[in-house]
CSV table of N, CA and C in Angstrom, one decimal:
chain,number,residue,atom,x,y,z
P,1,UNK,N,-17.4,-43.8,15.7
P,1,UNK,CA,-18.8,-43.3,15.4
P,1,UNK,C,-19.9,-44.2,15.7
P,2,UNK,N,-20.9,-43.8,16.2
P,2,UNK,CA,-22.1,-44.7,16.5
P,2,UNK,C,-23.4,-44.0,16.1
P,3,UNK,N,-24.0,-44.5,15.1
P,3,UNK,CA,-25.3,-43.9,14.5
P,3,UNK,C,-26.4,-44.1,15.6
P,4,UNK,N,-27.0,-43.1,16.0
P,4,UNK,CA,-28.1,-43.1,16.9
P,4,UNK,C,-29.5,-43.2,16.4
P,5,UNK,N,-29.7,-42.4,15.3
P,5,UNK,CA,-30.9,-42.2,14.6
P,5,UNK,C,-30.5,-41.9,13.1
P,6,UNK,N,-31.5,-42.3,12.1
P,6,UNK,CA,-31.4,-41.9,10.8
P,6,UNK,C,-32.7,-41.7,10.3
P,7,UNK,N,-32.9,-40.6,9.6
P,7,UNK,CA,-34.3,-40.4,8.9
P,7,UNK,C,-33.9,-40.1,7.4
P,8,UNK,N,-35.0,-40.4,6.6
P,8,UNK,CA,-34.9,-40.0,5.2
P,8,UNK,C,-36.4,-39.3,4.8
P,9,UNK,N,-36.3,-38.4,4.0
P,9,UNK,CA,-37.5,-37.9,3.4
P,9,UNK,C,-37.1,-37.4,1.9
P,10,UNK,N,-37.7,-37.9,1.0
P,10,UNK,CA,-37.3,-37.7,-0.5
P,10,UNK,C,-35.8,-37.6,-0.6
P,11,UNK,N,-35.3,-36.4,-0.9
P,11,UNK,CA,-33.8,-36.4,-1.1
P,11,UNK,C,-33.0,-35.8,0.0
P,12,UNK,N,-33.6,-35.9,1.3
P,12,UNK,CA,-32.9,-35.4,2.4
P,12,UNK,C,-32.7,-36.7,3.4
P,13,UNK,N,-31.5,-36.7,3.9
P,13,UNK,CA,-31.0,-37.8,4.8
P,13,UNK,C,-30.5,-37.0,6.1
P,14,UNK,N,-31.2,-37.3,7.3
P,14,UNK,CA,-30.7,-36.8,8.5
P,14,UNK,C,-30.2,-38.0,9.4
P,15,UNK,N,-28.8,-37.7,9.9
P,15,UNK,CA,-28.2,-38.8,10.6
P,15,UNK,C,-27.7,-38.0,12.0
P,16,UNK,N,-28.1,-38.7,13.1
P,16,UNK,CA,-27.7,-38.2,14.3
P,16,UNK,C,-26.6,-39.4,14.9
P,17,UNK,N,-25.5,-38.9,15.3
P,17,UNK,CA,-24.6,-39.8,15.7
P,17,UNK,C,-23.7,-39.3,16.8
P,18,UNK,N,-22.9,-40.3,17.5
P,18,UNK,CA,-22.0,-39.8,18.4
P,18,UNK,C,-20.6,-40.4,18.1
P,19,UNK,N,-19.6,-39.4,18.5
P,19,UNK,CA,-18.1,-39.9,18.2
P,19,UNK,C,-17.4,-39.9,19.4
P,20,UNK,N,-16.5,-40.9,19.7
P,20,UNK,CA,-15.7,-40.9,20.7
P,20,UNK,C,-14.3,-41.3,20.3
P,21,UNK,N,-13.3,-40.7,21.0
P,21,UNK,CA,-11.9,-41.0,20.6
P,21,UNK,C,-11.0,-40.7,21.9
P,22,UNK,N,-9.9,-40.9,21.7
P,22,UNK,CA,-8.8,-40.5,22.7
P,22,UNK,C,-8.0,-39.5,22.2
P,23,UNK,N,-7.9,-38.3,22.7
P,23,UNK,CA,-7.1,-37.2,22.2
P,23,UNK,C,-5.6,-37.5,22.4
P,24,UNK,N,-4.8,-36.7,21.7
P,24,UNK,CA,-3.5,-36.9,21.9
P,24,UNK,C,-2.8,-36.8,23.3
P,25,UNK,N,-3.5,-36.2,24.2
P,25,UNK,CA,-3.1,-35.9,25.6
P,25,UNK,C,-3.5,-37.1,26.4
P,26,UNK,N,-4.3,-38.1,25.8
P,26,UNK,CA,-4.7,-39.3,26.5
P,26,UNK,C,-6.1,-39.3,27.2
P,27,UNK,N,-6.7,-38.0,27.1
P,27,UNK,CA,-8.0,-37.8,27.6
P,27,UNK,C,-9.2,-38.1,26.5
P,28,UNK,N,-10.3,-38.7,27.1
P,28,UNK,CA,-11.2,-39.1,26.2
P,28,UNK,C,-11.9,-37.8,25.6
P,29,UNK,N,-12.5,-37.9,24.4
P,29,UNK,CA,-13.1,-37.0,23.8
P,29,UNK,C,-14.4,-37.5,23.3
P,30,UNK,N,-15.6,-36.8,23.6
P,30,UNK,CA,-17.0,-37.3,23.1
P,30,UNK,C,-17.7,-36.0,22.6
P,31,UNK,N,-18.4,-36.3,21.4
P,31,UNK,CA,-19.2,-35.2,20.9
P,31,UNK,C,-20.4,-36.0,20.2
P,32,UNK,N,-21.4,-35.1,20.1
P,32,UNK,CA,-22.7,-35.6,19.3
P,32,UNK,C,-22.8,-34.7,18.2
P,33,UNK,N,-23.3,-35.4,17.1
P,33,UNK,CA,-23.4,-34.8,15.7
P,33,UNK,C,-24.7,-35.0,15.0
P,34,UNK,N,-25.1,-34.0,14.3
P,34,UNK,CA,-26.3,-34.1,13.4
P,34,UNK,C,-25.8,-33.7,12.0
P,35,UNK,N,-26.0,-34.6,11.0
P,35,UNK,CA,-25.7,-34.1,9.6
P,35,UNK,C,-26.9,-34.2,8.8
P,36,UNK,N,-27.2,-33.2,8.0
P,36,UNK,CA,-28.4,-33.2,7.1
P,36,UNK,C,-27.8,-33.2,5.7
P,37,UNK,N,-28.0,-34.2,5.0
P,37,UNK,CA,-27.5,-34.4,3.6
P,37,UNK,C,-28.6,-34.2,2.6
P,38,UNK,N,-28.4,-33.5,1.5
P,38,UNK,CA,-29.2,-33.2,0.4
P,38,UNK,C,-28.5,-34.3,-0.7
P,39,UNK,N,-29.2,-35.1,-1.1
P,39,UNK,CA,-28.8,-36.2,-2.0
P,39,UNK,C,-29.3,-35.8,-3.6
P,40,UNK,N,-28.4,-36.3,-4.5
P,40,UNK,CA,-28.8,-36.1,-5.9
P,40,UNK,C,-28.0,-37.3,-6.7
P,41,UNK,N,-28.8,-38.2,-7.3
P,41,UNK,CA,-28.1,-39.2,-8.0
P,41,UNK,C,-27.4,-40.1,-7.2
P,42,UNK,N,-27.8,-40.3,-5.9
P,42,UNK,CA,-27.1,-41.2,-5.0
P,42,UNK,C,-25.9,-40.7,-4.4
P,43,UNK,N,-25.7,-39.3,-4.6
P,43,UNK,CA,-24.5,-38.6,-4.0
P,43,UNK,C,-24.8,-37.5,-3.2
P,44,UNK,N,-24.1,-37.2,-2.1
P,44,UNK,CA,-24.4,-36.1,-1.3
P,44,UNK,C,-23.9,-34.8,-2.0
P,45,UNK,N,-24.7,-33.9,-2.2
P,45,UNK,CA,-24.5,-32.6,-2.9
P,45,UNK,C,-24.4,-31.5,-1.9
P,46,UNK,N,-24.8,-31.7,-0.8
P,46,UNK,CA,-24.8,-30.6,0.3
P,46,UNK,C,-24.9,-31.2,1.6
P,47,UNK,N,-24.2,-30.7,2.6
P,47,UNK,CA,-24.2,-31.3,3.9
P,47,UNK,C,-24.2,-30.1,5.0
P,48,UNK,N,-25.1,-30.1,5.9
P,48,UNK,CA,-25.2,-29.2,7.0
P,48,UNK,C,-24.8,-30.0,8.2
P,49,UNK,N,-23.8,-29.5,9.0
P,49,UNK,CA,-23.4,-30.3,10.2
P,49,UNK,C,-23.5,-29.5,11.4
P,50,UNK,N,-24.1,-30.1,12.4
P,50,UNK,CA,-24.2,-29.5,13.7
P,50,UNK,C,-23.5,-30.5,14.8
P,51,UNK,N,-22.8,-29.7,15.7
P,51,UNK,CA,-22.1,-30.5,16.8
P,51,UNK,C,-22.0,-29.6,18.0
P,52,UNK,N,-21.6,-30.3,19.0
P,52,UNK,CA,-21.3,-29.5,20.3
P,52,UNK,C,-20.0,-28.8,20.3
P,53,UNK,N,-20.1,-27.5,20.1
P,53,UNK,CA,-18.9,-26.6,19.9
P,53,UNK,C,-18.3,-26.4,21.3
P,54,UNK,N,-18.9,-26.6,22.3
P,54,UNK,CA,-18.3,-26.4,23.7
P,54,UNK,C,-17.3,-27.6,23.9
P,55,UNK,N,-17.6,-28.8,23.4
P,55,UNK,CA,-16.7,-30.0,23.5
P,55,UNK,C,-15.5,-29.7,22.6
P,56,UNK,N,-15.8,-29.1,21.4
P,56,UNK,CA,-14.7,-28.9,20.6
P,56,UNK,C,-13.8,-27.8,21.1
P,57,UNK,N,-14.4,-26.7,21.7
P,57,UNK,CA,-13.5,-25.6,22.3
P,57,UNK,C,-12.7,-26.3,23.5
P,58,UNK,N,-13.3,-27.0,24.4
P,58,UNK,CA,-12.4,-27.6,25.5
P,58,UNK,C,-11.3,-28.4,25.0
P,59,UNK,N,-11.7,-29.2,23.9
P,59,UNK,CA,-10.6,-30.0,23.3
P,59,UNK,C,-9.4,-29.1,22.8
P,60,UNK,N,-9.6,-28.1,22.0
P,60,UNK,CA,-8.8,-27.2,21.4
P,60,UNK,C,-8.0,-26.4,22.5
P,61,UNK,N,-8.7,-26.1,23.5
P,61,UNK,CA,-7.9,-25.3,24.6
P,61,UNK,C,-7.0,-26.3,25.4
P,62,UNK,N,-7.3,-27.6,25.4
P,62,UNK,CA,-6.6,-28.6,26.0
P,62,UNK,C,-5.4,-29.1,25.5
P,63,UNK,N,-5.5,-29.2,24.1
P,63,UNK,CA,-4.6,-30.0,23.3
P,63,UNK,C,-4.0,-29.1,22.3
P,64,UNK,N,-2.7,-29.0,22.2
P,64,UNK,CA,-2.1,-28.2,21.2
P,64,UNK,C,-2.2,-28.7,19.9
P,65,UNK,N,-2.6,-27.9,18.9
P,65,UNK,CA,-2.8,-28.3,17.4
P,65,UNK,C,-1.4,-28.4,16.9
P,66,UNK,N,-1.1,-29.4,16.1
P,66,UNK,CA,0.2,-29.6,15.4
P,66,UNK,C,0.0,-29.6,14.0
């Protein structure tokens, strides 16, 4: 995972990052993510996550889940 951007505003933290891995079939997998955290007392109490679902679908169609 590579953080590309991070912003904070009061109790909200927004993190944009990229993830790269090799799937079990040997093919590279890449995705981009954005997490929005609501913080309270130094802990994450809520997380909203956004990602490229087309990349996920292609991975799931290509690699059998075990």
